[in-house]
Amino acid sequence: MNEKLRSNLDRIIWDIEEARLQVSAHHIVKLVGVTKYTDTQTIRDLYELGQRAFGESKVQQLVSRSEELEDLPLEWHFIGRLQKNKINHLIKTNPSLVHSIDSVELAEAVNKRLERPMNCLLQINSSGEASKAGVAPEEAKDIFDRIKESCERINLKGVMTIGAHSEDEKLIQKSFETTRKIFEDTNSEICSMGMSGDYKLAILCGSNMIRVGSALYK
Ligand SMILES: *Cc1c(COP(=O)(O)O)cnc(C)c1O
């Protein structure tokens, strides 16, 4: 067993525990292990250590890994940009949660191809950075309601964001607080925010699902 992987995972679990208890004893946070930079043996090692939820950001890689690791009872999350020509491939993997619905058009295109409900999140561009996907915070509630209304097979369970790309913790915090507010306004179940560099802050801002990659492998 990879001892470094074990100690990295242990530290992350401990960090989660400390942060979530500062919010409330009832605040439960789920860890999604992001595996886009690692190999399938490492995913097997993480499984042995108890990790069950994994995230990939490319449909192709999600397809090949969910097939290769079919023998394990894993929960797959899709966290990347979804191109319309990959929708059918994504649906075939039967993902546990798709974090990255970022327009009504995309939601409708997915909905049309679905034969049974799929759990999804609406991605929010909470920092306003041009390079980031997601809907503008001011439009998020409207778009959320429209998707709920027009896409009967999209089970919209909440929101996802990537924190501001900044050294300034205040700016990162602001992007998380903006997302947290939308999470509340939409009466949602899942608030997916926090990555390797900012998951503690994200939890303190109310995240209940973090997506951590590089901190597991460093
Ligand atoms: C890669 C990725 C992550 C994990 O990033 P790390 O900083 O390596 O933890 C989380 N969310 C999304 C959407 C990603 O693409």
PDB file of C-alpha atoms and ligand atoms in Angstrom:
ATOM      1  CA  MET A   1       0.000   0.000   0.000  1.00  0.00           C
ATOM      2  CA  ASN A   2       1.074   3.501  -0.870  1.00  0.00           C
ATOM      3  CA  GLU A   3       1.861   5.099   2.523  1.00  0.00           C
ATOM      4  CA  LYS A   4       1.920   8.611   1.175  1.00  0.00           C
ATOM      5  CA  LEU A   5      -1.543   8.192  -0.255  1.00  0.00           C
ATOM      6  CA  ARG A   6      -2.748   6.903   3.092  1.00  0.00           C
ATOM      7  CA  SER A   7      -1.299   9.812   5.047  1.00  0.00           C
ATOM      8  CA  ASN A   8      -2.587  12.375   2.553  1.00  0.00           C
ATOM      9  CA  LEU A   9      -6.078  10.909   2.737  1.00  0.00           C
ATOM     10  CA  ASP A  10      -5.922  10.757   6.540  1.00  0.00           C
ATOM     11  CA  ARG A  11      -4.907  14.392   6.731  1.00  0.00           C
ATOM     12  CA  ILE A  12      -7.706  15.482   4.401  1.00  0.00           C
ATOM     13  CA  ILE A  13     -10.267  13.499   6.401  1.00  0.00           C
ATOM     14  CA  TRP A  14      -8.970  15.099   9.579  1.00  0.00           C
ATOM     15  CA  ASP A  15      -9.123  18.596   8.036  1.00  0.00           C
ATOM     16  CA  ILE A  16     -12.707  17.940   6.955  1.00  0.00           C
ATOM     17  CA  GLU A  17     -13.567  16.822  10.464  1.00  0.00           C
ATOM     18  CA  GLU A  18     -12.092  19.944  12.056  1.00  0.00           C
ATOM     19  CA  ALA A  19     -13.733  22.317   9.594  1.00  0.00           C
ATOM     20  CA  ARG A  20     -17.165  20.711   9.619  1.00  0.00           C
ATOM     21  CA  LEU A  21     -17.312  20.724  13.435  1.00  0.00           C
ATOM     22  CA  GLN A  22     -16.717  24.475  13.344  1.00  0.00           C
ATOM     23  CA  VAL A  23     -19.907  24.736  11.292  1.00  0.00           C
ATOM     24  CA  SER A  24     -22.001  22.297  13.307  1.00  0.00           C
ATOM     25  CA  ALA A  25     -21.887  18.774  14.669  1.00  0.00           C
ATOM     26  CA  HIS A  26     -24.657  18.021  12.176  1.00  0.00           C
ATOM     27  CA  HIS A  27     -22.821  19.396   9.169  1.00  0.00           C
ATOM     28  CA  ILE A  28     -21.778  16.363   7.099  1.00  0.00           C
ATOM     29  CA  VAL A  29     -19.295  16.766   4.247  1.00  0.00           C
ATOM     30  CA  LYS A  30     -18.720  14.296   1.461  1.00  0.00           C
ATOM     31  CA  LEU A  31     -15.292  13.857  -0.102  1.00  0.00           C
ATOM     32  CA  VAL A  32     -15.085  13.219  -3.837  1.00  0.00           C
ATOM     33  CA  GLY A  33     -11.610  12.008  -4.780  1.00  0.00           C
ATOM     34  CA  VAL A  34     -10.671  13.608  -8.082  1.00  0.00           C
ATOM     35  CA  THR A  35      -8.711  11.075 -10.115  1.00  0.00           C
ATOM     36  CA  LYS A  36      -8.050  12.871 -13.397  1.00  0.00           C
ATOM     37  CA  TYR A  37      -4.299  13.014 -12.695  1.00  0.00           C
ATOM     38  CA  THR A  38      -3.830   9.512 -11.357  1.00  0.00           C
ATOM     39  CA  ASP A  39      -3.959   5.884 -12.478  1.00  0.00           C
ATOM     40  CA  THR A  40      -6.417   3.093 -11.851  1.00  0.00           C
ATOM     41  CA  GLN A  41      -4.127   1.350  -9.341  1.00  0.00           C
ATOM     42  CA  THR A  42      -4.232   4.475  -7.173  1.00  0.00           C
ATOM     43  CA  ILE A  43      -8.022   4.454  -7.386  1.00  0.00           C
ATOM     44  CA  ARG A  44      -7.918   0.823  -6.189  1.00  0.00           C
ATOM     45  CA  ASP A  45      -5.629   1.864  -3.331  1.00  0.00           C
ATOM     46  CA  LEU A  46      -8.011   4.663  -2.346  1.00  0.00           C
ATOM     47  CA  TYR A  47     -10.872   2.184  -2.444  1.00  0.00           C
ATOM     48  CA  GLU A  48      -8.932  -0.089  -0.067  1.00  0.00           C
ATOM     49  CA  LEU A  49      -8.565   2.911   2.241  1.00  0.00           C
ATOM     50  CA  GLY A  50     -12.342   3.334   2.264  1.00  0.00           C
ATOM     51  CA  GLN A  51     -12.866   5.997  -0.389  1.00  0.00           C
ATOM     52  CA  ARG A  52     -15.917   5.339  -2.587  1.00  0.00           C
ATOM     53  CA  ALA A  53     -16.749   8.543  -4.490  1.00  0.00           C
ATOM     54  CA  PHE A  54     -14.512   9.544  -7.400  1.00  0.00           C
ATOM     55  CA  GLY A  55     -14.623  12.388  -9.884  1.00  0.00           C
ATOM     56  CA  GLU A  56     -13.411  12.700 -13.464  1.00  0.00           C
ATOM     57  CA  SER A  57     -13.472  15.773 -15.666  1.00  0.00           C
ATOM     58  CA  LYS A  58     -13.329  14.117 -19.093  1.00  0.00           C
ATOM     59  CA  VAL A  59     -16.120  11.904 -20.383  1.00  0.00           C
ATOM     60  CA  GLN A  60     -13.697   9.600 -22.193  1.00  0.00           C
ATOM     61  CA  GLN A  61     -11.700   8.937 -19.044  1.00  0.00           C
ATOM     62  CA  LEU A  62     -14.853   8.440 -16.998  1.00  0.00           C
ATOM     63  CA  VAL A  63     -16.036   5.850 -19.523  1.00  0.00           C
ATOM     64  CA  SER A  64     -12.766   3.885 -19.574  1.00  0.00           C
ATOM     65  CA  ARG A  65     -12.233   3.967 -15.805  1.00  0.00           C
ATOM     66  CA  SER A  66     -15.732   3.071 -14.807  1.00  0.00           C
ATOM     67  CA  GLU A  67     -15.370   0.074 -17.139  1.00  0.00           C
ATOM     68  CA  GLU A  68     -11.913  -0.906 -15.892  1.00  0.00           C
ATOM     69  CA  LEU A  69     -13.026  -0.682 -12.271  1.00  0.00           C
ATOM     70  CA  GLU A  70     -16.419  -2.274 -12.793  1.00  0.00           C
ATOM     71  CA  ASP A  71     -15.577  -4.923 -10.187  1.00  0.00           C
ATOM     72  CA  LEU A  72     -15.599  -2.283  -7.412  1.00  0.00           C
ATOM     73  CA  PRO A  73     -18.755  -0.633  -6.040  1.00  0.00           C
ATOM     74  CA  LEU A  74     -17.615   2.912  -6.822  1.00  0.00           C
ATOM     75  CA  GLU A  75     -19.646   6.069  -7.121  1.00  0.00           C
ATOM     76  CA  TRP A  76     -18.648   8.168 -10.155  1.00  0.00           C
ATOM     77  CA  HIS A  77     -19.007  11.922 -10.406  1.00  0.00           C
ATOM     78  CA  PHE A  78     -18.592  13.934 -13.586  1.00  0.00           C
ATOM     79  CA  ILE A  79     -17.078  17.341 -12.783  1.00  0.00           C
ATOM     80  CA  GLY A  80     -15.811  18.704 -16.120  1.00  0.00           C
ATOM     81  CA  ARG A  81     -17.141  20.657 -19.040  1.00  0.00           C
ATOM     82  CA  LEU A  82     -19.726  18.624 -20.926  1.00  0.00           C
ATOM     83  CA  GLN A  83     -19.701  18.870 -24.714  1.00  0.00           C
ATOM     84  CA  LYS A  84     -22.994  18.106 -26.398  1.00  0.00           C
ATOM     85  CA  ASN A  85     -21.455  15.347 -28.565  1.00  0.00           C
ATOM     86  CA  LYS A  86     -20.388  13.473 -25.397  1.00  0.00           C
ATOM     87  CA  ILE A  87     -23.765  13.442 -23.678  1.00  0.00           C
ATOM     88  CA  ASN A  88     -24.697   9.916 -24.765  1.00  0.00           C
ATOM     89  CA  HIS A  89     -21.343   8.525 -23.613  1.00  0.00           C
ATOM     90  CA  LEU A  90     -21.758  10.217 -20.247  1.00  0.00           C
ATOM     91  CA  ILE A  91     -25.282   8.873 -19.773  1.00  0.00           C
ATOM     92  CA  LYS A  92     -24.095   5.323 -20.502  1.00  0.00           C
ATOM     93  CA  THR A  93     -21.745   5.464 -17.494  1.00  0.00           C
ATOM     94  CA  ASN A  94     -24.767   6.097 -15.273  1.00  0.00           C
ATOM     95  CA  PRO A  95     -22.914   8.653 -13.114  1.00  0.00           C
ATOM     96  CA  SER A  96     -23.944   9.163  -9.539  1.00  0.00           C
ATOM     97  CA  LEU A  97     -23.820  12.959  -9.951  1.00  0.00           C
ATOM     98  CA  VAL A  98     -23.035  15.396 -12.778  1.00  0.00           C
ATOM     99  CA  HIS A  99     -21.662  18.608 -11.226  1.00  0.00           C
ATOM    100  CA  SER A 100     -21.374  20.730 -14.326  1.00  0.00           C
ATOM    101  CA  ILE A 101     -24.704  21.636 -15.937  1.00  0.00           C
ATOM    102  CA  ASP A 102     -24.058  25.238 -16.942  1.00  0.00           C
ATOM    103  CA  SER A 103     -26.979  26.340 -19.113  1.00  0.00           C
ATOM    104  CA  VAL A 104     -30.639  25.665 -19.810  1.00  0.00           C
ATOM    105  CA  GLU A 105     -29.634  24.571 -23.315  1.00  0.00           C
ATOM    106  CA  LEU A 106     -27.239  21.920 -21.990  1.00  0.00           C
ATOM    107  CA  ALA A 107     -29.806  20.726 -19.443  1.00  0.00           C
ATOM    108  CA  GLU A 108     -32.416  20.377 -22.192  1.00  0.00           C
ATOM    109  CA  ALA A 109     -30.003  18.519 -24.458  1.00  0.00           C
ATOM    110  CA  VAL A 110     -29.180  16.061 -21.658  1.00  0.00           C
ATOM    111  CA  ASN A 111     -32.812  15.733 -20.616  1.00  0.00           C
ATOM    112  CA  LYS A 112     -33.854  14.816 -24.161  1.00  0.00           C
ATOM    113  CA  ARG A 113     -31.446  11.891 -24.204  1.00  0.00           C
ATOM    114  CA  LEU A 114     -32.201  10.544 -20.744  1.00  0.00           C
ATOM    115  CA  GLU A 115     -34.409   7.522 -20.236  1.00  0.00           C
ATOM    116  CA  ARG A 116     -34.342   7.735 -16.458  1.00  0.00           C
ATOM    117  CA  PRO A 117     -33.565  10.491 -13.962  1.00  0.00           C
ATOM    118  CA  MET A 118     -29.985  11.672 -13.521  1.00  0.00           C
ATOM    119  CA  ASN A 119     -28.688  13.616 -10.528  1.00  0.00           C
ATOM    120  CA  CYS A 120     -27.146  16.945 -11.518  1.00  0.00           C
ATOM    121  CA  LEU A 121     -25.855  20.224 -10.103  1.00  0.00           C
ATOM    122  CA  LEU A 122     -25.978  23.681 -11.631  1.00  0.00           C
ATOM    123  CA  GLN A 123     -22.469  25.126 -11.976  1.00  0.00           C
ATOM    124  CA  ILE A 124     -22.143  28.722 -10.824  1.00  0.00           C
ATOM    125  CA  ASN A 125     -19.412  31.049 -12.080  1.00  0.00           C
ATOM    126  CA  SER A 126     -19.167  32.674  -8.670  1.00  0.00           C
ATOM    127  CA  SER A 127     -15.920  34.549  -9.353  1.00  0.00           C
ATOM    128  CA  GLY A 128     -16.965  36.008 -12.704  1.00  0.00           C
ATOM    129  CA  GLU A 129     -13.684  34.823 -14.257  1.00  0.00           C
ATOM    130  CA  ALA A 130     -13.990  34.586 -18.047  1.00  0.00           C
ATOM    131  CA  SER A 131     -12.094  31.284 -18.112  1.00  0.00           C
ATOM    132  CA  LYS A 132     -14.631  29.554 -15.873  1.00  0.00           C
ATOM    133  CA  ALA A 133     -17.808  27.785 -16.869  1.00  0.00           C
ATOM    134  CA  GLY A 134     -21.061  28.292 -15.044  1.00  0.00           C
ATOM    135  CA  VAL A 135     -24.020  30.622 -14.883  1.00  0.00           C
ATOM    136  CA  ALA A 136     -23.796  34.138 -13.494  1.00  0.00           C
ATOM    137  CA  PRO A 137     -24.846  34.316  -9.833  1.00  0.00           C
ATOM    138  CA  GLU A 138     -27.554  36.910 -10.576  1.00  0.00           C
ATOM    139  CA  GLU A 139     -29.218  34.541 -13.038  1.00  0.00           C
ATOM    140  CA  ALA A 140     -28.652  31.319 -11.136  1.00  0.00           C
ATOM    141  CA  LYS A 141     -31.962  31.095  -9.262  1.00  0.00           C
ATOM    142  CA  ASP A 142     -33.961  31.770 -12.444  1.00  0.00           C
ATOM    143  CA  ILE A 143     -32.016  29.238 -14.462  1.00  0.00           C
ATOM    144  CA  PHE A 144     -32.264  26.687 -11.656  1.00  0.00           C
ATOM    145  CA  ASP A 145     -36.065  27.074 -11.587  1.00  0.00           C
ATOM    146  CA  ARG A 146     -36.332  26.893 -15.373  1.00  0.00           C
ATOM    147  CA  ILE A 147     -34.347  23.647 -15.523  1.00  0.00           C
ATOM    148  CA  LYS A 148     -36.487  22.186 -12.729  1.00  0.00           C
ATOM    149  CA  GLU A 149     -39.586  23.116 -14.667  1.00  0.00           C
ATOM    150  CA  SER A 150     -38.609  22.063 -18.181  1.00  0.00           C
ATOM    151  CA  CYS A 151     -36.323  19.062 -17.618  1.00  0.00           C
ATOM    152  CA  GLU A 152     -38.264  16.329 -15.891  1.00  0.00           C
ATOM    153  CA  ARG A 153     -35.453  13.768 -15.980  1.00  0.00           C
ATOM    154  CA  ILE A 154     -32.790  16.133 -14.645  1.00  0.00           C
ATOM    155  CA  ASN A 155     -32.853  15.695 -10.900  1.00  0.00           C
ATOM    156  CA  LEU A 156     -31.332  19.034  -9.944  1.00  0.00           C
ATOM    157  CA  LYS A 157     -29.942  18.523  -6.466  1.00  0.00           C
ATOM    158  CA  GLY A 158     -27.946  21.697  -5.946  1.00  0.00           C
ATOM    159  CA  VAL A 159     -25.036  23.858  -6.995  1.00  0.00           C
ATOM    160  CA  MET A 160     -21.344  23.564  -7.751  1.00  0.00           C
ATOM    161  CA  THR A 161     -18.630  26.179  -8.007  1.00  0.00           C
ATOM    162  CA  ILE A 162     -14.882  26.554  -8.395  1.00  0.00           C
ATOM    163  CA  GLY A 163     -13.503  29.149  -5.978  1.00  0.00           C
ATOM    164  CA  ALA A 164     -11.932  32.337  -7.265  1.00  0.00           C
ATOM    165  CA  HIS A 165      -8.416  31.880  -8.618  1.00  0.00           C
ATOM    166  CA  SER A 166      -6.662  34.285  -6.277  1.00  0.00           C
ATOM    167  CA  GLU A 167      -4.105  34.653  -3.495  1.00  0.00           C
ATOM    168  CA  ASP A 168      -6.614  36.844  -1.720  1.00  0.00           C
ATOM    169  CA  GLU A 169      -8.567  34.620   0.656  1.00  0.00           C
ATOM    170  CA  LYS A 170     -11.319  37.252   0.935  1.00  0.00           C
ATOM    171  CA  LEU A 171     -12.066  36.920  -2.776  1.00  0.00           C
ATOM    172  CA  ILE A 172     -12.200  33.141  -2.569  1.00  0.00           C
ATOM    173  CA  GLN A 173     -14.465  33.392   0.453  1.00  0.00           C
ATOM    174  CA  LYS A 174     -16.745  35.773  -1.409  1.00  0.00           C
ATOM    175  CA  SER A 175     -17.152  33.323  -4.294  1.00  0.00           C
ATOM    176  CA  PHE A 176     -18.071  30.563  -1.833  1.00  0.00           C
ATOM    177  CA  GLU A 177     -20.517  32.788   0.054  1.00  0.00           C
ATOM    178  CA  THR A 178     -22.188  33.798  -3.200  1.00  0.00           C
ATOM    179  CA  THR A 179     -22.669  30.120  -4.053  1.00  0.00           C
ATOM    180  CA  ARG A 180     -23.856  29.259  -0.561  1.00  0.00           C
ATOM    181  CA  LYS A 181     -26.557  31.929  -0.875  1.00  0.00           C
ATOM    182  CA  ILE A 182     -27.821  30.387  -4.136  1.00  0.00           C
ATOM    183  CA  PHE A 183     -27.745  26.956  -2.474  1.00  0.00           C
ATOM    184  CA  GLU A 184     -30.061  28.346   0.224  1.00  0.00           C
ATOM    185  CA  ASP A 185     -32.316  30.314  -2.129  1.00  0.00           C
ATOM    186  CA  THR A 186     -32.943  27.184  -4.194  1.00  0.00           C
ATOM    187  CA  ASN A 187     -33.601  24.969  -1.145  1.00  0.00           C
ATOM    188  CA  SER A 188     -30.954  22.587  -2.393  1.00  0.00           C
ATOM    189  CA  GLU A 189     -29.446  19.433  -0.975  1.00  0.00           C
ATOM    190  CA  ILE A 190     -25.895  19.601  -2.345  1.00  0.00           C
ATOM    191  CA  CYS A 191     -23.393  22.468  -2.273  1.00  0.00           C
ATOM    192  CA  SER A 192     -20.269  21.231  -4.099  1.00  0.00           C
ATOM    193  CA  MET A 193     -17.339  23.573  -3.512  1.00  0.00           C
ATOM    194  CA  GLY A 194     -13.747  23.317  -2.333  1.00  0.00           C
ATOM    195  CA  MET A 195     -10.655  21.817  -3.995  1.00  0.00           C
ATOM    196  CA  SER A 196      -7.141  20.997  -2.761  1.00  0.00           C
ATOM    197  CA  GLY A 197      -6.187  24.607  -2.051  1.00  0.00           C
ATOM    198  CA  ASP A 198      -9.401  25.852  -0.496  1.00  0.00           C
ATOM    199  CA  TYR A 199     -11.546  23.002   0.843  1.00  0.00           C
ATOM    200  CA  LYS A 200     -11.273  24.066   4.488  1.00  0.00           C
ATOM    201  CA  LEU A 201     -12.475  27.564   3.670  1.00  0.00           C
ATOM    202  CA  ALA A 202     -15.232  26.124   1.466  1.00  0.00           C
ATOM    203  CA  ILE A 203     -16.528  23.961   4.322  1.00  0.00           C
ATOM    204  CA  LEU A 204     -16.522  26.937   6.685  1.00  0.00           C
ATOM    205  CA  CYS A 205     -18.635  28.721   4.038  1.00  0.00           C
ATOM    206  CA  GLY A 206     -21.152  25.860   4.036  1.00  0.00           C
ATOM    207  CA  SER A 207     -19.933  23.384   1.438  1.00  0.00           C
ATOM    208  CA  ASN A 208     -21.171  19.842   1.970  1.00  0.00           C
ATOM    209  CA  MET A 209     -19.249  18.218  -0.899  1.00  0.00           C
ATOM    210  CA  ILE A 210     -15.594  18.823  -1.722  1.00  0.00           C
ATOM    211  CA  ARG A 211     -13.674  17.689  -4.810  1.00  0.00           C
ATOM    212  CA  VAL A 212     -10.060  17.037  -3.952  1.00  0.00           C
ATOM    213  CA  GLY A 213      -7.367  15.820  -6.337  1.00  0.00           C
ATOM    214  CA  SER A 214      -3.764  16.994  -6.082  1.00  0.00           C
ATOM    215  CA  ALA A 215      -3.692  17.083  -2.268  1.00  0.00           C
ATOM    216  CA  LEU A 216      -4.157  13.303  -2.354  1.00  0.00           C
ATOM    217  CA  TYR A 217      -1.134  12.660  -4.549  1.00  0.00           C
ATOM    218  CA  LYS A 218       1.455  15.271  -3.529  1.00  0.00           C
TER     219      LYS A 218
HETATM  220  C1  LIG B   1      -9.397  19.054 -11.160  1.00  0.00           C
HETATM  221  C2  LIG B   1     -10.637  19.500 -10.495  1.00  0.00           C
HETATM  222  C3  LIG B   1     -10.763  19.443  -9.100  1.00  0.00           C
HETATM  223  C4  LIG B   1      -9.648  18.997  -8.175  1.00  0.00           C
HETATM  224  O1  LIG B   1      -8.640  19.967  -8.172  1.00  0.00           O
HETATM  225  P1  LIG B   1      -7.398  19.881  -7.150  1.00  0.00           P
HETATM  226  O2  LIG B   1      -6.995  21.308  -6.994  1.00  0.00           O
HETATM  227  O3  LIG B   1      -6.383  19.038  -7.783  1.00  0.00           O
HETATM  228  O4  LIG B   1      -7.912  19.332  -5.885  1.00  0.00           O
HETATM  229  C5  LIG B   1     -11.967  19.838  -8.548  1.00  0.00           C
HETATM  230  N1  LIG B   1     -12.994  20.269  -9.312  1.00  0.00           N
HETATM  231  C6  LIG B   1     -12.916  20.352 -10.652  1.00  0.00           C
HETATM  232  C7  LIG B   1     -14.081  20.844 -11.430  1.00  0.00           C
HETATM  233  C8  LIG B   1     -11.723  19.974 -11.287  1.00  0.00           C
HETATM  234  O5  LIG B   1     -11.653  20.053 -12.626  1.00  0.00           O
END
